[in-house]
Each structure stands twice: as structure tokens, then as C-alpha cells.
């Protein structure tokens, strides 16, 4: 484990995987994800071993070994975290983002010097009013839960109200061993909401919001994911100045690394 210090003084922990010559990519997880999550570890190892990439796999603030800024949930801070990681990578790096991490990667690409390319896997943009649109007052209820450290309640609330998961599905997850990992990262969901809130309104994405993304972008989705996520991914690709959309066969929102990693690796190693 290594660390960097973000602009506001927050310590961000990361693992450097591989020492390839094909460039560097920073992995950005979504809600409840963290750097030691099996999927993130497998992805980092595969990109390093099979594609010669140097991979920085980090804990977003409030997760794992990274520090937090309790009560301060500003997307600018998470963008600054990524800027510090790009600097640690030598000043240049591509970004891979999953779910809310995909949206964060795209936002960072607008502002962080040295970002060379972005792969955005299923950014959860809600562009159709018929899909699940989170309540406008979500933060008013979420933030007090976090302040009171009501972790189980926070998991249930964020999954059902922000992500739109069925209540029964979330209740069943409460019985699985993985629930403790969800609870452990639950207080970081306010950071996810800070990223996603403007883009889950059931409205079309405005290309003007993304015109400053000057790097090549690959937007990915799986053919086994929800139609809402597919609509959001296609909308993102259409709104970005230089983006390609691709659908991966046999892949859901919880991806198969054997299929996802080659799509990422091929794109990044082909992008100067």
C-alpha cells in the first residue's frame, strides 16, 4: 500500500500493480466498492499481466485505508484525489471508472491535466423519467444517517432510494456474508451521491456539460445489465465529444473480468 495526500489534506491509499511500459491506468470504483474488492483486484492484475499496464487501484475517500472528510461531500475533492494520483503516476494516466466511478472519471477528465483516456463502464446516468429517479431530498435523509453511523440503515436507504434496487433484494442481501463489506463502506455513499445527483434527474444529458472532455472515451455496458444503465451509457457516449460505445456480451453490472479487461486493455494500449 502507498498513499498520496489530496489538496484538502486527506490521505488516499492505493496499490500499484505491475510496472509495465504500456502506460498507467487508475481504477475508480463505484458505490460500496473498494480497492481490495475481488473484482477490482482481479481487474488490476489482469490489466497489468495481460496488457503491460501499470495500474493504480485506490480506495476512494471514506473507504478502506483512505481517510475521509466527514460532513464535507464535494465532488471537487474526489477530483482532487484523482489529480494527486495522476501526479503520483508521473503526470499522465488513463482512468477506468465503474458505475458512479465512471461518472467521476468523466468529471475528472474535464479538469485534471494529464488524463490521457477514459473507459467508463455503465455510468448510472438516469436520462429517462420512466426509470427510477431518486428523491430530491435524498441527501437530507442520507447525511444524518451517516453522521449517526447507522450503517445498515444507510446501505438499505442508498440501495433502494438512490440506486433503485428492489427492497426484497436488498433485504435478502442482508443475510449474506458480503453485507458486512457493504456496511463498512456505507458512510462513503454521500460522496457517490455528490457525484451522481446532477445526472439522475430523468433528463437528457447536456453535451455542453461534457465539452471539456478532450480525451478519447470508451463507454461500455453489458448486454445483461438493466435497460436503464444501457440508456445512460448510450446517452453518455452521445454527449461526449470523442466517445465510442460498445456492448459486451455476457456481462452484467457485476462484470466478468475475462470479458471486461480485454475491452479496457485493447482500448488503452491502442490510444497514444
Short mmCIF file of N, CA, C and O in Angstrom, two decimals, residues 24-90:
data_model
loop_
_atom_site.label_atom_id
_atom_site.label_comp_id
_atom_site.label_asym_id
_atom_site.label_seq_id
_atom_site.Cartn_x
_atom_site.Cartn_y
_atom_site.Cartn_z
N UNK A 24 -0.20 3.96 -17.74
CA UNK A 24 -0.79 3.79 -16.41
C UNK A 24 -2.28 4.03 -16.47
O UNK A 24 -2.76 4.91 -17.19
N UNK A 25 -3.04 3.23 -15.72
CA UNK A 25 -4.48 3.43 -15.60
C UNK A 25 -4.85 3.43 -14.12
O UNK A 25 -4.34 2.62 -13.34
N UNK A 26 -5.72 4.34 -13.74
CA UNK A 26 -6.23 4.45 -12.38
C UNK A 26 -7.63 3.87 -12.35
O UNK A 26 -8.48 4.27 -13.15
N UNK A 27 -7.88 2.93 -11.43
CA UNK A 27 -9.19 2.28 -11.31
C UNK A 27 -10.04 3.03 -10.29
O UNK A 27 -9.60 3.24 -9.15
N UNK A 28 -11.26 3.36 -10.68
CA UNK A 28 -12.17 4.13 -9.83
C UNK A 28 -13.44 3.31 -9.62
O UNK A 28 -14.23 3.13 -10.55
N UNK A 29 -13.65 2.83 -8.42
CA UNK A 29 -14.81 2.00 -8.12
C UNK A 29 -16.08 2.81 -7.94
O UNK A 29 -16.06 4.03 -7.80
N UNK A 30 -17.20 2.10 -7.94
CA UNK A 30 -18.50 2.72 -7.73
C UNK A 30 -18.93 2.65 -6.28
O UNK A 30 -18.12 2.41 -5.38
N UNK A 31 -20.20 2.85 -6.03
CA UNK A 31 -20.74 2.81 -4.67
C UNK A 31 -20.45 1.47 -4.03
O UNK A 31 -20.63 0.42 -4.67
N UNK A 32 -19.97 1.50 -2.80
CA UNK A 32 -19.65 0.32 -1.99
C UNK A 32 -18.40 -0.43 -2.45
O UNK A 32 -18.01 -1.41 -1.85
N UNK A 33 -17.77 0.02 -3.52
CA UNK A 33 -16.56 -0.63 -3.99
C UNK A 33 -15.35 -0.10 -3.22
O UNK A 33 -15.38 1.00 -2.68
N UNK A 34 -14.28 -0.90 -3.19
CA UNK A 34 -13.04 -0.50 -2.51
C UNK A 34 -11.90 -1.28 -3.15
O UNK A 34 -12.12 -2.24 -3.90
N UNK A 35 -10.68 -0.88 -2.86
CA UNK A 35 -9.56 -1.39 -3.66
C UNK A 35 -9.31 -2.88 -3.44
O UNK A 35 -8.78 -3.55 -4.33
N UNK A 36 -9.67 -3.44 -2.28
CA UNK A 36 -9.46 -4.86 -2.03
C UNK A 36 -10.65 -5.72 -2.43
O UNK A 36 -10.64 -6.93 -2.20
N UNK A 37 -11.66 -5.09 -3.03
CA UNK A 37 -12.80 -5.86 -3.56
C UNK A 37 -12.28 -6.79 -4.65
O UNK A 37 -11.48 -6.40 -5.51
N UNK A 38 -12.73 -8.04 -4.63
CA UNK A 38 -12.18 -9.07 -5.51
C UNK A 38 -12.18 -8.65 -6.97
O UNK A 38 -11.19 -8.88 -7.70
N UNK A 39 -13.26 -8.03 -7.43
CA UNK A 39 -13.35 -7.62 -8.83
C UNK A 39 -12.28 -6.60 -9.19
O UNK A 39 -11.65 -6.68 -10.25
N UNK A 40 -12.04 -5.64 -8.29
CA UNK A 40 -11.04 -4.61 -8.56
C UNK A 40 -9.63 -5.20 -8.55
O UNK A 40 -8.78 -4.83 -9.38
N UNK A 41 -9.38 -6.12 -7.63
CA UNK A 41 -8.06 -6.76 -7.56
C UNK A 41 -7.81 -7.58 -8.83
O UNK A 41 -6.72 -7.51 -9.43
N UNK A 42 -8.80 -8.36 -9.24
CA UNK A 42 -8.65 -9.18 -10.44
C UNK A 42 -8.45 -8.32 -11.68
O UNK A 42 -7.63 -8.64 -12.55
N UNK A 43 -9.20 -7.23 -11.76
CA UNK A 43 -9.06 -6.34 -12.92
C UNK A 43 -7.67 -5.73 -12.96
O UNK A 43 -7.03 -5.69 -14.02
N UNK A 44 -7.17 -5.27 -11.82
CA UNK A 44 -5.84 -4.67 -11.77
C UNK A 44 -4.78 -5.67 -12.21
O UNK A 44 -3.89 -5.35 -13.02
N UNK A 45 -4.86 -6.87 -11.70
CA UNK A 45 -3.87 -7.89 -12.03
C UNK A 45 -3.91 -8.27 -13.50
O UNK A 45 -2.87 -8.44 -14.15
N UNK A 46 -5.12 -8.38 -14.05
CA UNK A 46 -5.26 -8.77 -15.46
C UNK A 46 -4.73 -7.69 -16.38
O UNK A 46 -4.03 -7.98 -17.36
N UNK A 47 -5.05 -6.43 -16.11
CA UNK A 47 -4.56 -5.33 -16.95
C UNK A 47 -3.04 -5.22 -16.90
O UNK A 47 -2.40 -4.90 -17.90
N UNK A 48 -2.48 -5.50 -15.72
CA UNK A 48 -1.02 -5.44 -15.59
C UNK A 48 -0.35 -6.62 -16.30
O UNK A 48 0.62 -6.45 -17.06
N UNK A 49 -0.87 -7.82 -16.09
CA UNK A 49 -0.23 -9.03 -16.61
C UNK A 49 -0.44 -9.20 -18.11
O UNK A 49 0.50 -9.50 -18.86
N UNK A 50 -1.68 -8.98 -18.57
CA UNK A 50 -2.00 -9.27 -19.97
C UNK A 50 -1.75 -8.11 -20.92
O UNK A 50 -1.62 -8.32 -22.14
N UNK A 51 -1.71 -6.87 -20.40
CA UNK A 51 -1.61 -5.71 -21.29
C UNK A 51 -0.44 -4.79 -20.98
O UNK A 51 -0.29 -3.76 -21.62
N UNK A 52 0.39 -5.16 -20.01
CA UNK A 52 1.58 -4.37 -19.73
C UNK A 52 1.30 -3.00 -19.16
O UNK A 52 2.14 -2.08 -19.27
N UNK A 53 0.13 -2.83 -18.54
CA UNK A 53 -0.22 -1.55 -17.95
C UNK A 53 0.23 -1.50 -16.49
O UNK A 53 0.23 -2.51 -15.79
N UNK A 54 0.61 -0.33 -16.04
CA UNK A 54 0.79 -0.08 -14.61
C UNK A 54 -0.55 0.38 -14.08
O UNK A 54 -1.16 1.30 -14.64
N UNK A 55 -1.02 -0.25 -13.02
CA UNK A 55 -2.38 0.01 -12.53
C UNK A 55 -2.31 0.58 -11.11
O UNK A 55 -1.65 0.01 -10.23
N UNK A 56 -2.99 1.70 -10.90
CA UNK A 56 -3.17 2.25 -9.56
C UNK A 56 -4.61 1.95 -9.14
O UNK A 56 -5.56 2.45 -9.74
N UNK A 57 -4.74 1.10 -8.14
CA UNK A 57 -6.04 0.68 -7.62
C UNK A 57 -6.20 1.32 -6.25
O UNK A 57 -5.47 0.96 -5.32
N UNK A 58 -7.14 2.26 -6.11
CA UNK A 58 -7.18 3.06 -4.88
C UNK A 58 -8.51 2.97 -4.16
O UNK A 58 -9.53 2.60 -4.74
N UNK A 59 -8.46 3.31 -2.88
CA UNK A 59 -9.67 3.46 -2.07
C UNK A 59 -10.15 4.90 -2.20
O UNK A 59 -9.42 5.83 -1.83
N UNK A 60 -11.35 5.07 -2.74
CA UNK A 60 -11.93 6.41 -2.72
C UNK A 60 -12.08 6.87 -1.27
O UNK A 60 -12.16 6.06 -0.35
N UNK A 61 -12.11 8.17 -1.06
CA UNK A 61 -12.13 8.70 0.31
C UNK A 61 -13.32 8.13 1.09
O UNK A 61 -14.43 7.99 0.55
N UNK A 62 -13.05 7.79 2.34
CA UNK A 62 -14.08 7.21 3.19
C UNK A 62 -14.18 5.70 3.10
O UNK A 62 -15.08 5.11 3.69
N UNK A 63 -13.25 5.07 2.39
CA UNK A 63 -13.30 3.62 2.20
C UNK A 63 -11.93 3.01 2.51
O UNK A 63 -10.89 3.64 2.30
N UNK A 64 -11.96 1.76 2.95
CA UNK A 64 -10.71 1.03 3.14
C UNK A 64 -9.71 1.79 3.98
O UNK A 64 -10.00 2.22 5.09
N UNK A 65 -8.52 1.99 3.42
CA UNK A 65 -7.43 2.65 4.14
C UNK A 65 -7.32 4.14 3.84
O UNK A 65 -6.39 4.79 4.33
N UNK A 66 -8.22 4.68 3.03
CA UNK A 66 -8.22 6.12 2.78
C UNK A 66 -8.95 6.85 3.89
O UNK A 66 -9.90 6.33 4.47
N UNK A 67 -8.51 8.06 4.16
CA UNK A 67 -9.19 8.90 5.15
C UNK A 67 -10.45 9.51 4.53
O UNK A 67 -10.75 9.29 3.35
N UNK A 68 -11.18 10.25 5.33
CA UNK A 68 -12.44 10.83 4.87
C UNK A 68 -12.50 12.31 5.25
O UNK A 68 -11.63 12.82 5.98
N UNK A 69 -13.53 12.97 4.77
CA UNK A 69 -13.82 14.36 5.14
C UNK A 69 -15.26 14.39 5.64
O UNK A 69 -16.16 14.84 4.92
N UNK A 70 -15.52 13.89 6.84
CA UNK A 70 -16.91 13.72 7.33
C UNK A 70 -17.70 15.03 7.26
O UNK A 70 -17.23 16.08 7.70
N UNK A 71 -18.88 14.92 6.68
CA UNK A 71 -19.75 16.08 6.57
C UNK A 71 -19.45 16.97 5.39
O UNK A 71 -20.23 17.88 5.08
N UNK A 72 -18.35 16.72 4.71
CA UNK A 72 -17.98 17.50 3.51
C UNK A 72 -18.01 16.56 2.32
O UNK A 72 -17.14 15.70 2.17
N UNK A 73 -19.03 16.73 1.49
CA UNK A 73 -19.24 15.83 0.36
C UNK A 73 -19.29 16.67 -0.90
O UNK A 73 -20.35 17.13 -1.34
N UNK A 74 -18.12 16.90 -1.49
CA UNK A 74 -17.97 17.78 -2.63
C UNK A 74 -17.20 17.02 -3.71
O UNK A 74 -16.09 16.53 -3.46
N UNK A 75 -17.79 16.93 -4.88
CA UNK A 75 -17.14 16.18 -5.96
C UNK A 75 -15.78 16.76 -6.30
O UNK A 75 -14.88 16.04 -6.75
N UNK A 76 -15.57 18.05 -6.04
CA UNK A 76 -14.27 18.66 -6.31
C UNK A 76 -13.16 17.99 -5.51
O UNK A 76 -12.02 17.90 -5.98
N UNK A 77 -13.48 17.53 -4.32
CA UNK A 77 -12.47 16.84 -3.50
C UNK A 77 -12.08 15.50 -4.12
O UNK A 77 -10.90 15.12 -4.12
N UNK A 78 -13.06 14.77 -4.64
CA UNK A 78 -12.74 13.47 -5.27
C UNK A 78 -11.97 13.68 -6.57
O UNK A 78 -11.12 12.86 -6.93
N UNK A 79 -12.25 14.76 -7.26
CA UNK A 79 -11.47 15.07 -8.47
C UNK A 79 -10.03 15.41 -8.07
O UNK A 79 -9.07 15.00 -8.74
N UNK A 80 -9.87 16.13 -6.96
CA UNK A 80 -8.52 16.44 -6.47
C UNK A 80 -7.78 15.18 -6.05
O UNK A 80 -6.55 15.09 -6.22
N UNK A 81 -8.51 14.19 -5.51
CA UNK A 81 -7.88 12.91 -5.17
C UNK A 81 -7.29 12.27 -6.42
O UNK A 81 -6.16 11.75 -6.40
N UNK A 82 -8.05 12.30 -7.50
CA UNK A 82 -7.59 11.71 -8.76
C UNK A 82 -6.40 12.49 -9.30
O UNK A 82 -5.43 11.90 -9.81
N UNK A 83 -6.42 13.80 -9.18
CA UNK A 83 -5.29 14.62 -9.63
C UNK A 83 -4.02 14.24 -8.88
O UNK A 83 -2.93 14.17 -9.47
N UNK A 84 -4.15 13.98 -7.57
CA UNK A 84 -2.98 13.57 -6.79
C UNK A 84 -2.46 12.22 -7.24
O UNK A 84 -1.24 11.99 -7.27
N UNK A 85 -3.36 11.32 -7.61
CA UNK A 85 -2.95 10.01 -8.11
C UNK A 85 -2.28 10.11 -9.48
O UNK A 85 -1.30 9.40 -9.75
N UNK A 86 -2.79 10.97 -10.33
CA UNK A 86 -2.16 11.19 -11.64
C UNK A 86 -0.74 11.71 -11.44
O UNK A 86 0.21 11.28 -12.12
N UNK A 87 -0.57 12.62 -10.51
CA UNK A 87 0.77 13.13 -10.22
C UNK A 87 1.68 12.02 -9.72
O UNK A 87 2.84 11.91 -10.13
N UNK A 88 1.13 11.14 -8.86
CA UNK A 88 1.91 10.01 -8.35
C UNK A 88 2.29 9.04 -9.45
O UNK A 88 3.30 8.34 -9.36
N UNK A 89 1.48 9.01 -10.51
CA UNK A 89 1.75 8.13 -11.65
C UNK A 89 2.79 8.71 -12.59
O UNK A 89 3.14 8.07 -13.59
N UNK A 90 3.25 9.91 -12.30
CA UNK A 90 4.24 10.52 -13.17
C UNK A 90 3.70 11.63 -14.04
O UNK A 90 4.40 12.14 -14.91
#
